[in-house]
Amino acid sequence: MEFFIQQLVAGLTSGAIYACVALGLVMIFVSTDHINFAQGEMAMFATYLAWAMIDAGVPFWLAFILTIVIAFAGGLFIQRVILKPLEAAPVLSLVVCFIALLSFFNALAGMIWSFTIKQFPSPFPPRDVFGNGLVSIQQIGVVAVTLIMLGILTVFFRYTTLGLAMRAAAQNPASARLMGVRVSWMLALGWGLAAAIGAVAGMLVAPIVFLDPNMMTGILVYGFASALVGGIGNPMGAVAGGFIVGVLENLVGSYVIGNELKLTFALAVVVGVLLLKPAGIFGRVIVRRV
Amino acid sequence: MAAITDSWATRGRPGWIVILFWGLLAALPLAGLFTNDPSFDYYMFMGQAMLINAIAILGLNLLIGFNGQISLGHSAFFAVGAYTAAILMNFAGFPYWTTLPIAAVICFGAGFLFGFPALKLEGHYLALATFTLAIAVPQLLKYKLIAPWTGGVGGLILDKPDPPEVLKLSPDQYLYYLCLVVAMLAFWIVRNMLRGRSGRAMMAIRDHAMAAATMGINTARYKTVTFGISAGITGVAGALSGITVAYVAPDSFTLQLAVSFLVGLVVGGIASLPGCIVGGAFIVLIQNSSQSISDWMKVTFSLRYDVPAWAIYGVLLILLMYFMPRGIMGGIETLWLRVTNRKEASS
Amino acid sequence: MAAILDVKGLSAWYGQIRALYEVDLSIEQGGVTALLGANGAGKTTTLRAICNVVRRSGATFFDGKDIARLATEDIVRLGIGQVPEGRGTFTGLTVEENLRLAFHTRKDRAAAYRDMDLVFELFPRLKERVRQQAGTLSGGEQQMLAIGRALMLAPRLMLLDEPSFGLAPLVVQEIFRILRRINEEGKVSMLIVEQNAAMALELADHVYLLETGRVVTSGPSEIVRNDETLRRAYLGY
């Protein structure tokens, strides 16, 4: 039983991180229908920036905030400069472009900071909460940061006119333009948010798995799985999907297939959801006009 | 991708260019007679790698360029081909050449099966599913239950085949010819397929799936079979790679391999057969000269860091998408066809 | 009276296909102008071209200001409210959110709230459904919502694309009655595209007749109303 609870808590912790990655994917997907394959590498790169700042003596939470701001600006920049000219391009060009960004950020991180792993400090002490080895403050912290972020995003989208304009632009760009909404900037804003959320995910996971340029590859796949389980157009669903996938991964890993096939499990989830329930558990079916 | 309405692959064209081209490739090893360069065998080995990559890209191009299905997971089929050759040679004592058709059949099967889920997925979703496949495969290959056959993390070491004595070739010259013959066969098969009814059907599905279906094309069957053939061709390339490198290991078949195929495809030319060879040569050249490119860039731009090949790939891909969305040979073909069409129209 | 919108030599294209040929239009301040013609005559295209939604050429002056090169968003922000073809409903947003979207561009919050009250006064049915998802509204309600959204921009000119499309005659009459009120009480000029020529002629004081992308005739609406040959030839009644 104790082992089961430990696995459950560990699953919720990694689920929180998958939720962040999924949330970043959803930000871009709802506004553009694109799946950003570079989401993981962008997060990884931002985490290196945080590491460099902390290494230079900047306090953790200041570096945390600064990294989020820089990542936001970076996401905005990528959309405005690299993706905007490809707005009307075929899917293949966009996929190639995302893969190019993935390769580029991976190589750039390796180039600047080398491929040796680095220790990333955790803001949360790894101490036990109840003194029985079940839940650590670190784990609670990770989940709490995710939930706080979800809360901020919900408020932003539901109660601010900018958030409303972003939703409108995503739903019906032509009509949004006629209401004076600068749609193309809303897409850029979506990229900025995605990059910022990704940066949070990277900084949450780095203390757990160590920092290296390939840190996010596997996590990204789990992020995909989570976003799909929750319905890829749905932020709340993405977070729920993250927790579901995180818990399942740990339970299936410990009791059924072992830890060596975790990525295969993610593959099965991705293909399974796409085939059986493409709209996800919480998603609505979208009928597309031809 | 509806813009690609025409390509050399589907047209009659002065055959002598093709004959000259393959003739030239066949004559290359003969240069060994006139040179004492100690690294000549290494050049032959690079030539093998280029041909192997060209075949793998041919498989990918059939799927992406001619059928419009995006795969980021062809490293998986390449791996299946390589492991098929390795396992058959090491544990069942098959002669190396018999493993090629077997790899083709097994990879066709694997691709055909993956083609079924792919049927329901389009564009970004298919890219997503195949991306996940590419990431999962190395871990799967290391799995302990199949490790007795796959060699686990360490992989398998093979015997490099010896050339028949009558040919008086070095092993690397001989393997180069092996790759060349297989490549010619693969290109010939694909070319004929594209010029026939099935090729037209494939391209019709790429350009407008629904219209193709209303014209009576069984889109589901064509898509799954194309996926199978594509995987089969890439699998043969994988088997050749296993044979020529004489070593297979899980970490050779990562997402990076799939991406390098994609780079070769995009650089060479989407929906271009000659482009596959250009792309295959390109990625081997970049990988082999990445150190000197990096050194050159460090000096020219006075950089403090080494510039890895993947950074170059990344920048190159984005530039190509802006300026030559169909790749080098694709762009040349478009120009060429525009010129010849004008001639035909005026005469 | 001065013209609020002046269009000179307006042409438009969809890809390679040309849809408008050198159209000249002039809409008077405070007036209602109807743009009539058969299917495919270029009526919708004209509205789209004024707001730069399609590729176009020619001069457009709004209140004396050259708007030919402005982006759609900026044209709208000057005070041109468009009620687009197909109503442009944000189906996933609530009725209130559909209207509140205008707050994004408006600096004058207090006036914006007053406009929202005005919309609810004009369309009490929208007020009843204020928290409902806009996609669940009936066609007539969505049309009202589209007009309401345009009104939220505090426009001086409204471009209306077939406000009667697909609606029951009673609903059409109600909507036209409200449009008249908006025109008279709110001093909003209007350019209205309609298949329902009789309805439009009643509301409009000026008419342009389009055929295959060209203006064939224009003038006060009585002229068209009283000219049977013209009505038979172009309007089919």
Coordinates of N, CA and C in Angstrom, one line a residue, chain C residues 10-199:
Chain C
L10 N -12.9 50.6 -57.6 CA -12.6 49.4 -56.8 C -12.6 48.1 -57.6
S11 N -11.5 47.4 -57.6 CA -11.5 46.1 -58.2 C -11.0 45.1 -57.2
A12 N -11.4 43.8 -57.4 CA -11.0 42.8 -56.4 C -10.8 41.5 -57.1
W13 N -10.0 40.6 -56.5 CA -9.7 39.3 -57.1 C -9.8 38.2 -56.0
Y14 N -10.2 37.0 -56.4 CA -10.1 35.8 -55.6 C -9.0 35.0 -56.4
G15 N -7.8 34.9 -55.9 CA -6.7 34.2 -56.6 C -6.6 34.9 -58.0
Q16 N -6.7 34.2 -59.0 CA -6.5 34.7 -60.4 C -7.9 35.3 -60.9
I17 N -8.9 35.0 -60.2 CA -10.3 35.4 -60.8 C -10.7 36.7 -60.3
R18 N -11.0 37.6 -61.3 CA -11.4 38.9 -60.9 C -12.9 39.0 -60.7
A19 N -13.2 39.6 -59.6 CA -14.6 39.7 -59.2 C -15.3 41.0 -59.2
L20 N -14.4 42.1 -59.2 CA -15.0 43.4 -59.3 C -14.2 44.2 -60.4
Y21 N -14.9 45.1 -61.1 CA -14.3 45.9 -62.2 C -14.6 47.3 -61.9
E22 N -13.6 48.0 -61.4 CA -13.7 49.5 -61.3 C -15.0 50.0 -60.8
V23 N -15.4 49.6 -59.6 CA -16.7 50.0 -59.0 C -16.5 51.4 -58.3
D24 N -17.4 52.3 -58.6 CA -17.5 53.6 -57.9 C -18.7 53.6 -57.0
L25 N -18.5 54.0 -55.8 CA -19.6 54.1 -54.8 C -19.5 55.3 -54.0
S26 N -20.6 55.9 -53.6 CA -20.5 57.0 -52.7 C -21.7 56.9 -51.7
I27 N -21.4 56.9 -50.4 CA -22.4 56.7 -49.4 C -22.6 57.9 -48.6
E28 N -23.8 58.4 -48.6 CA -24.0 59.7 -47.9 C -24.1 59.6 -46.4
Q29 N -23.6 60.6 -45.7 CA -23.6 60.7 -44.3 C -25.0 60.5 -43.8
G30 N -25.3 59.6 -42.9 CA -26.6 59.4 -42.4 C -27.6 58.7 -43.2
G31 N -27.2 58.3 -44.4 CA -28.1 57.7 -45.4 C -28.0 56.1 -45.3
V32 N -28.9 55.5 -46.0 CA -28.9 54.0 -46.1 C -28.8 53.8 -47.6
T33 N -27.7 53.1 -48.0 CA -27.5 52.7 -49.4 C -27.7 51.2 -49.6
A34 N -28.4 50.8 -50.6 CA -28.6 49.4 -50.8 C -27.7 49.0 -52.0
L35 N -27.1 47.8 -51.9 CA -26.3 47.3 -53.0 C -27.0 46.0 -53.5
L36 N -27.6 46.1 -54.7 CA -28.5 45.0 -55.1 C -27.9 44.3 -56.4
G37 N -28.4 43.2 -56.7 CA -27.9 42.4 -57.8 C -28.1 41.0 -57.6
A38 N -27.9 40.2 -58.7 CA -28.1 38.8 -58.7 C -26.9 38.1 -57.9
N39 N -27.0 36.8 -57.7 CA -25.9 36.0 -57.1 C -24.7 36.2 -58.0
G40 N -23.6 36.3 -57.3 CA -22.3 36.4 -58.0 C -22.1 37.8 -58.7
A41 N -22.9 38.8 -58.4 CA -22.7 40.1 -59.0 C -21.5 40.8 -58.4
G42 N -21.1 40.4 -57.2 CA -20.0 41.0 -56.5 C -20.4 41.9 -55.3
K43 N -21.6 41.7 -54.8 CA -22.1 42.5 -53.7 C -21.2 42.2 -52.4
T44 N -21.1 41.0 -52.1 CA -20.4 40.6 -50.9 C -18.9 41.0 -51.1
T45 N -18.4 40.8 -52.3 CA -17.0 41.1 -52.6 C -16.8 42.6 -52.3
T46 N -17.8 43.5 -52.7 CA -17.6 44.9 -52.5 C -17.4 45.2 -51.0
L47 N -18.2 44.6 -50.2 CA -18.1 44.8 -48.8 C -16.7 44.4 -48.3
R48 N -16.3 43.2 -48.7 CA -15.0 42.7 -48.3 C -13.9 43.6 -48.8
A49 N -14.0 44.1 -50.0 CA -13.0 44.9 -50.6 C -12.8 46.2 -49.8
I50 N -14.0 46.8 -49.3 CA -13.9 48.0 -48.6 C -13.1 47.8 -47.3
C51 N -13.3 46.6 -46.7 CA -12.5 46.4 -45.5 C -11.2 45.6 -45.7
N52 N -10.8 45.6 -46.9 CA -9.5 45.0 -47.3 C -9.4 43.5 -46.8
V53 N -10.5 42.7 -47.0 CA -10.4 41.3 -46.6 C -10.0 40.5 -47.8
V54 N -10.2 41.0 -49.0 CA -9.7 40.4 -50.3 C -8.7 41.2 -51.0
R55 N -8.0 40.6 -51.9 CA -7.0 41.4 -52.7 C -7.8 42.4 -53.6
R56 N -7.4 43.6 -53.5 CA -8.2 44.7 -54.2 C -7.3 45.8 -54.6
S57 N -7.8 46.6 -55.5 CA -7.1 47.9 -55.9 C -8.1 49.0 -56.0
G58 N -7.7 50.2 -56.0 CA -8.6 51.3 -56.1 C -8.6 52.2 -54.8
A59 N -9.3 53.3 -54.9 CA -9.2 54.2 -53.7 C -10.5 54.0 -52.8
T60 N -10.3 54.1 -51.5 CA -11.4 54.1 -50.6 C -11.1 55.3 -49.6
F61 N -12.1 56.1 -49.4 CA -12.0 57.2 -48.5 C -13.1 57.1 -47.5
F62 N -12.7 57.1 -46.2 CA -13.8 57.0 -45.1 C -13.7 58.4 -44.4
D63 N -14.7 59.1 -44.5 CA -14.7 60.4 -43.9 C -13.5 61.3 -44.3
G64 N -13.2 61.2 -45.6 CA -12.1 62.0 -46.1 C -10.7 61.3 -45.9
K65 N -10.7 60.2 -45.1 CA -9.4 59.6 -44.8 C -9.1 58.4 -45.8
D66 N -7.9 58.4 -46.3 CA -7.6 57.3 -47.2 C -7.4 56.0 -46.4
I67 N -8.3 55.0 -46.7 CA -8.1 53.8 -45.9 C -7.8 52.6 -46.8
A68 N -7.4 52.9 -48.1 CA -7.1 51.8 -49.0 C -6.0 50.9 -48.6
R69 N -5.0 51.4 -47.9 CA -3.9 50.5 -47.5 C -3.9 50.1 -46.1
L70 N -5.0 50.4 -45.4 CA -5.0 50.0 -43.9 C -5.4 48.5 -43.8
A71 N -5.0 47.9 -42.7 CA -5.3 46.5 -42.5 C -6.8 46.5 -42.0
T72 N -7.5 45.3 -42.2 CA -8.9 45.2 -41.8 C -9.1 45.7 -40.4
E73 N -8.2 45.3 -39.5 CA -8.4 45.6 -38.1 C -8.5 47.1 -37.9
D74 N -7.6 47.8 -38.6 CA -7.5 49.3 -38.4 C -8.7 50.0 -39.1
I75 N -9.1 49.5 -40.2 CA -10.3 50.0 -40.8 C -11.5 50.0 -39.9
V76 N -11.7 48.8 -39.3 CA -12.8 48.5 -38.4 C -12.7 49.5 -37.2
R77 N -11.5 49.7 -36.7 CA -11.3 50.6 -35.5 C -11.6 52.0 -35.8
L78 N -11.6 52.4 -37.1 CA -12.0 53.8 -37.4 C -13.5 54.0 -37.3
G79 N -14.3 52.9 -37.2 CA -15.7 53.1 -37.1 C -16.5 52.5 -38.2
I80 N -16.0 51.4 -38.8 CA -16.8 50.7 -39.8 C -17.2 49.4 -39.3
G81 N -18.4 49.2 -38.9 CA -18.9 47.9 -38.4 C -19.4 47.0 -39.5
Q82 N -18.8 45.9 -39.6 CA -19.3 45.0 -40.7 C -20.1 43.8 -40.1
V83 N -21.3 43.6 -40.6 CA -22.1 42.4 -40.3 C -21.8 41.4 -41.4
P84 N -20.9 40.4 -41.2 CA -20.4 39.7 -42.4 C -21.4 38.6 -42.9
E85 N -21.2 38.2 -44.1 CA -21.9 37.0 -44.6 C -21.7 35.8 -43.7
G86 N -22.8 35.1 -43.4 CA -22.7 34.0 -42.5 C -22.7 34.3 -41.1
R87 N -22.8 35.6 -40.8 CA -23.0 36.2 -39.4 C -21.8 36.2 -38.5
G88 N -20.7 35.4 -38.9 CA -19.5 35.4 -38.1 C -19.6 35.2 -36.6
T89 N -20.5 34.4 -36.2 CA -20.7 34.2 -34.8 C -19.5 33.5 -34.2
F90 N -19.1 33.9 -33.0 CA -18.1 33.1 -32.2 C -18.8 32.1 -31.4
T91 N -19.0 30.9 -32.0 CA -19.9 29.9 -31.5 C -19.6 29.4 -30.1
G92 N -18.3 29.4 -29.8 CA -17.9 28.8 -28.5 C -17.9 29.9 -27.4
L93 N -18.1 31.1 -27.7 CA -18.2 32.2 -26.7 C -19.7 32.4 -26.3
T94 N -19.9 32.9 -25.1 CA -21.3 33.2 -24.8 C -21.7 34.5 -25.5
V95 N -23.0 34.8 -25.5 CA -23.6 36.0 -26.1 C -22.9 37.2 -25.6
E96 N -22.8 37.2 -24.2 CA -22.1 38.4 -23.6 C -20.7 38.6 -24.1
E97 N -20.0 37.4 -24.2 CA -18.6 37.5 -24.6 C -18.4 38.0 -26.0
N98 N -19.4 37.5 -26.9 CA -19.4 38.0 -28.2 C -19.5 39.5 -28.3
L99 N -20.3 40.1 -27.4 CA -20.4 41.6 -27.4 C -19.2 42.2 -26.7
R100 N -18.8 41.6 -25.6 CA -17.7 42.2 -24.8 C -16.4 42.2 -25.6
L101 N -16.3 41.5 -26.7 CA -15.1 41.4 -27.5 C -14.7 42.8 -27.9
A102 N -15.7 43.7 -28.2 CA -15.4 45.0 -28.6 C -14.7 45.8 -27.6
F103 N -14.8 45.4 -26.3 CA -14.0 46.2 -25.2 C -12.5 46.1 -25.5
H104 N -12.1 45.1 -26.2 CA -10.7 44.9 -26.5 C -10.1 46.1 -27.2
T105 N -11.0 46.7 -28.1 CA -10.4 47.8 -28.9 C -10.9 49.2 -28.4
R106 N -11.9 49.2 -27.5 CA -12.4 50.5 -27.1 C -11.8 51.1 -25.8
K107 N -11.4 52.3 -25.9 CA -10.8 53.0 -24.7 C -11.9 53.5 -23.8
D108 N -13.1 53.9 -24.3 CA -14.1 54.5 -23.5 C -15.0 53.4 -22.9
R109 N -14.6 52.9 -21.8 CA -15.3 51.8 -21.1 C -16.7 52.1 -20.8
A110 N -16.9 53.4 -20.3 CA -18.3 53.7 -19.8 C -19.2 53.8 -21.0
A111 N -18.8 54.4 -22.1 CA -19.6 54.4 -23.3 C -19.8 53.0 -23.8
A112 N -18.8 52.2 -23.7 CA -19.0 50.8 -24.2 C -20.1 50.1 -23.5
Y113 N -20.1 50.3 -22.1 CA -21.2 49.7 -21.4 C -22.5 50.2 -21.8
R114 N -22.6 51.5 -22.0 CA -23.9 52.1 -22.5 C -24.3 51.5 -23.8
D115 N -23.3 51.3 -24.7 CA -23.6 50.6 -26.0 C -24.2 49.2 -25.8
M116 N -23.6 48.5 -24.8 CA -24.1 47.2 -24.5 C -25.5 47.2 -24.1
D117 N -25.8 48.2 -23.2 CA -27.2 48.3 -22.8 C -28.1 48.6 -23.9
L118 N -27.6 49.5 -24.8 CA -28.4 49.8 -26.0 C -28.7 48.5 -26.9
V119 N -27.7 47.7 -27.0 CA -27.9 46.5 -27.8 C -29.0 45.6 -27.2
F120 N -28.9 45.5 -25.8 CA -29.9 44.7 -25.1 C -31.3 45.3 -25.2
E121 N -31.3 46.7 -25.3 CA -32.6 47.3 -25.4 C -33.2 47.1 -26.8
L122 N -32.3 47.1 -27.8 CA -32.8 46.9 -29.2 C -33.2 45.4 -29.4
F123 N -32.4 44.5 -28.8 CA -32.6 43.1 -28.9 C -32.8 42.4 -27.6
P124 N -34.0 42.6 -27.0 CA -34.3 42.0 -25.7 C -34.0 40.5 -25.7
R125 N -34.1 39.8 -26.8 CA -33.9 38.4 -26.9 C -32.5 38.0 -26.6
L126 N -31.5 38.9 -27.0 CA -30.1 38.6 -26.6 C -29.9 38.7 -25.1
K127 N -30.6 39.7 -24.5 CA -30.5 39.8 -23.1 C -30.9 38.6 -22.3
E128 N -32.0 38.0 -22.8 CA -32.5 36.7 -22.2 C -31.4 35.6 -22.3
R129 N -30.6 35.6 -23.4 CA -29.7 34.5 -23.6 C -28.3 34.9 -23.3
V130 N -28.1 35.9 -22.4 CA -26.8 36.5 -22.3 C -25.7 35.5 -21.9
R131 N -26.0 34.5 -21.1 CA -24.9 33.5 -20.7 C -24.9 32.3 -21.6
Q132 N -25.7 32.3 -22.6 CA -25.8 31.1 -23.4 C -24.6 31.1 -24.5
Q133 N -24.2 29.9 -24.8 CA -23.2 29.8 -25.9 C -23.8 30.3 -27.2
A134 N -23.1 31.1 -27.9 CA -23.7 31.8 -29.1 C -24.0 30.8 -30.2
G135 N -23.3 29.6 -30.2 CA -23.6 28.6 -31.2 C -24.9 28.0 -31.1
T136 N -25.6 28.1 -29.9 CA -26.9 27.5 -29.6 C -28.0 28.4 -30.0
L137 N -27.7 29.6 -30.4 CA -28.8 30.6 -30.8 C -29.4 30.2 -32.1
S138 N -30.6 30.6 -32.4 CA -31.3 30.4 -33.7 C -30.7 31.4 -34.7
G139 N -31.0 31.1 -35.9 CA -30.4 31.9 -37.0 C -30.7 33.4 -36.8
G140 N -32.0 33.7 -36.5 CA -32.4 35.1 -36.3 C -31.7 35.7 -35.2
E141 N -31.5 35.0 -34.1 CA -30.8 35.5 -32.9 C -29.3 35.8 -33.2
Q142 N -28.8 34.8 -34.0 CA -27.3 35.0 -34.4 C -27.2 36.3 -35.3
Q143 N -28.2 36.5 -36.1 CA -28.2 37.7 -36.9 C -28.2 39.0 -36.1
M144 N -29.1 38.9 -35.1 CA -29.2 40.0 -34.1 C -27.9 40.2 -33.4
L145 N -27.3 39.1 -33.0 CA -26.0 39.2 -32.3 C -24.9 39.8 -33.2
A146 N -25.0 39.5 -34.5 CA -24.0 40.0 -35.4 C -24.2 41.5 -35.5
I147 N -25.4 42.0 -35.6 CA -25.7 43.4 -35.7 C -25.2 44.1 -34.4
G148 N -25.5 43.4 -33.3 CA -25.2 43.9 -31.9 C -23.6 44.0 -31.8
R149 N -22.9 43.0 -32.3 CA -21.5 43.1 -32.2 C -20.9 44.3 -33.0
A150 N -21.5 44.5 -34.2 CA -21.1 45.6 -35.0 C -21.4 46.9 -34.3
L151 N -22.6 47.0 -33.7 CA -22.9 48.2 -32.9 C -22.0 48.5 -31.8
M152 N -21.5 47.4 -31.2 CA -20.6 47.6 -30.0 C -19.3 48.3 -30.4
L153 N -19.0 48.4 -31.7 CA -17.8 49.1 -32.2 C -18.1 50.6 -32.3
A154 N -19.3 51.0 -31.9 CA -19.7 52.4 -32.0 C -19.4 52.9 -33.4
P155 N -20.0 52.3 -34.4 CA -19.6 52.6 -35.8 C -20.4 53.8 -36.3
R156 N -19.7 54.5 -37.3 CA -20.4 55.6 -38.0 C -21.0 55.1 -39.3
L157 N -20.4 53.9 -39.7 CA -20.9 53.3 -40.9 C -21.1 51.8 -40.7
M158 N -22.2 51.2 -41.1 CA -22.3 49.8 -40.9 C -22.4 49.2 -42.3
L159 N -21.7 48.1 -42.5 CA -21.8 47.3 -43.8 C -22.5 46.1 -43.4
L160 N -23.7 45.9 -44.0 CA -24.5 44.7 -43.7 C -24.6 43.8 -44.9
D161 N -24.2 42.5 -44.6 CA -24.3 41.5 -45.7 C -25.5 40.6 -45.5
E162 N -26.5 40.8 -46.3 CA -27.7 40.0 -46.3 C -28.3 39.7 -44.9
P163 N -28.7 40.7 -44.2 CA -29.2 40.5 -42.8 C -30.5 39.6 -42.9
S164 N -31.1 39.5 -44.0 CA -32.4 38.7 -44.1 C -32.1 37.2 -44.4
F165 N -30.8 36.8 -44.6 CA -30.5 35.5 -45.2 C -31.0 34.4 -44.3
G166 N -31.9 33.5 -44.9 CA -32.3 32.3 -44.2 C -33.2 32.6 -43.0
L167 N -33.8 33.7 -42.9 CA -34.7 34.0 -41.8 C -36.2 34.0 -42.2
A168 N -37.0 33.7 -41.2 CA -38.5 33.8 -41.4 C -38.9 35.3 -41.7
P169 N -39.9 35.5 -42.5 CA -40.4 36.8 -42.9 C -40.6 37.7 -41.7
L170 N -41.2 37.2 -40.6 CA -41.5 38.0 -39.4 C -40.2 38.5 -38.8
V171 N -39.2 37.6 -38.7 CA -38.0 38.0 -38.1 C -37.3 39.0 -39.0
V172 N -37.4 38.8 -40.3 CA -36.8 39.8 -41.2 C -37.3 41.2 -41.0
Q173 N -38.7 41.2 -40.9 CA -39.3 42.5 -40.6 C -38.8 43.2 -39.3
E174 N -38.7 42.3 -38.3 CA -38.3 42.9 -37.0 C -36.9 43.4 -37.2
I175 N -36.0 42.7 -37.8 CA -34.6 43.1 -38.0 C -34.5 44.4 -38.8
F176 N -35.3 44.5 -39.8 CA -35.3 45.8 -40.6 C -35.8 47.0 -39.9
R177 N -36.8 46.7 -39.0 CA -37.4 47.8 -38.2 C -36.3 48.3 -37.3
I178 N -35.5 47.4 -36.7 CA -34.4 47.8 -35.8 C -33.3 48.5 -36.5
L179 N -33.0 48.0 -37.7 CA -32.0 48.7 -38.5 C -32.4 50.2 -38.8
R180 N -33.7 50.3 -39.1 CA -34.2 51.7 -39.3 C -34.0 52.6 -38.1
R181 N -34.3 52.0 -36.9 CA -34.1 52.7 -35.7 C -32.6 53.1 -35.5
I182 N -31.7 52.1 -35.7 CA -30.3 52.4 -35.6 C -29.9 53.5 -36.5
N183 N -30.4 53.5 -37.7 CA -30.1 54.6 -38.7 C -30.6 55.9 -38.2
E184 N -31.8 55.9 -37.8 CA -32.4 57.2 -37.5 C -32.0 57.8 -36.1
E185 N -32.1 56.9 -35.1 CA -31.7 57.4 -33.8 C -30.2 57.5 -33.5
G186 N -29.5 56.5 -34.1 CA -28.1 56.4 -33.8 C -27.3 57.1 -34.8
K187 N -27.9 57.7 -35.8 CA -27.2 58.4 -36.9 C -26.1 57.5 -37.5
V188 N -26.4 56.3 -37.7 CA -25.4 55.4 -38.3 C -25.7 55.3 -39.8
S189 N -24.7 55.6 -40.6 CA -24.9 55.4 -42.1 C -24.8 53.9 -42.4
M190 N -25.4 53.5 -43.5 CA -25.4 52.0 -43.8 C -25.2 51.8 -45.2
L191 N -24.5 50.7 -45.5 CA -24.5 50.1 -46.8 C -24.9 48.7 -46.7
I192 N -26.0 48.4 -47.4 CA -26.7 47.1 -47.1 C -26.8 46.3 -48.4
V193 N -26.3 45.0 -48.3 CA -26.3 44.1 -49.4 C -27.5 43.2 -49.2
E194 N -28.4 43.0 -50.2 CA -29.5 42.2 -50.0 C -30.0 41.4 -51.2
Q195 N -30.5 40.2 -51.0 CA -31.2 39.5 -52.1 C -32.7 39.9 -52.0
N196 N -33.1 40.2 -50.8 CA -34.5 40.6 -50.6 C -34.6 42.1 -51.0
A197 N -34.7 42.3 -52.3 CA -34.6 43.7 -52.8 C -35.8 44.6 -52.3
A198 N -37.0 44.0 -52.2 CA -38.1 44.8 -51.8 C -37.9 45.4 -50.4
M199 N -37.4 44.5 -49.5 CA -37.2 45.0 -48.2 C -36.1 46.1 -48.2

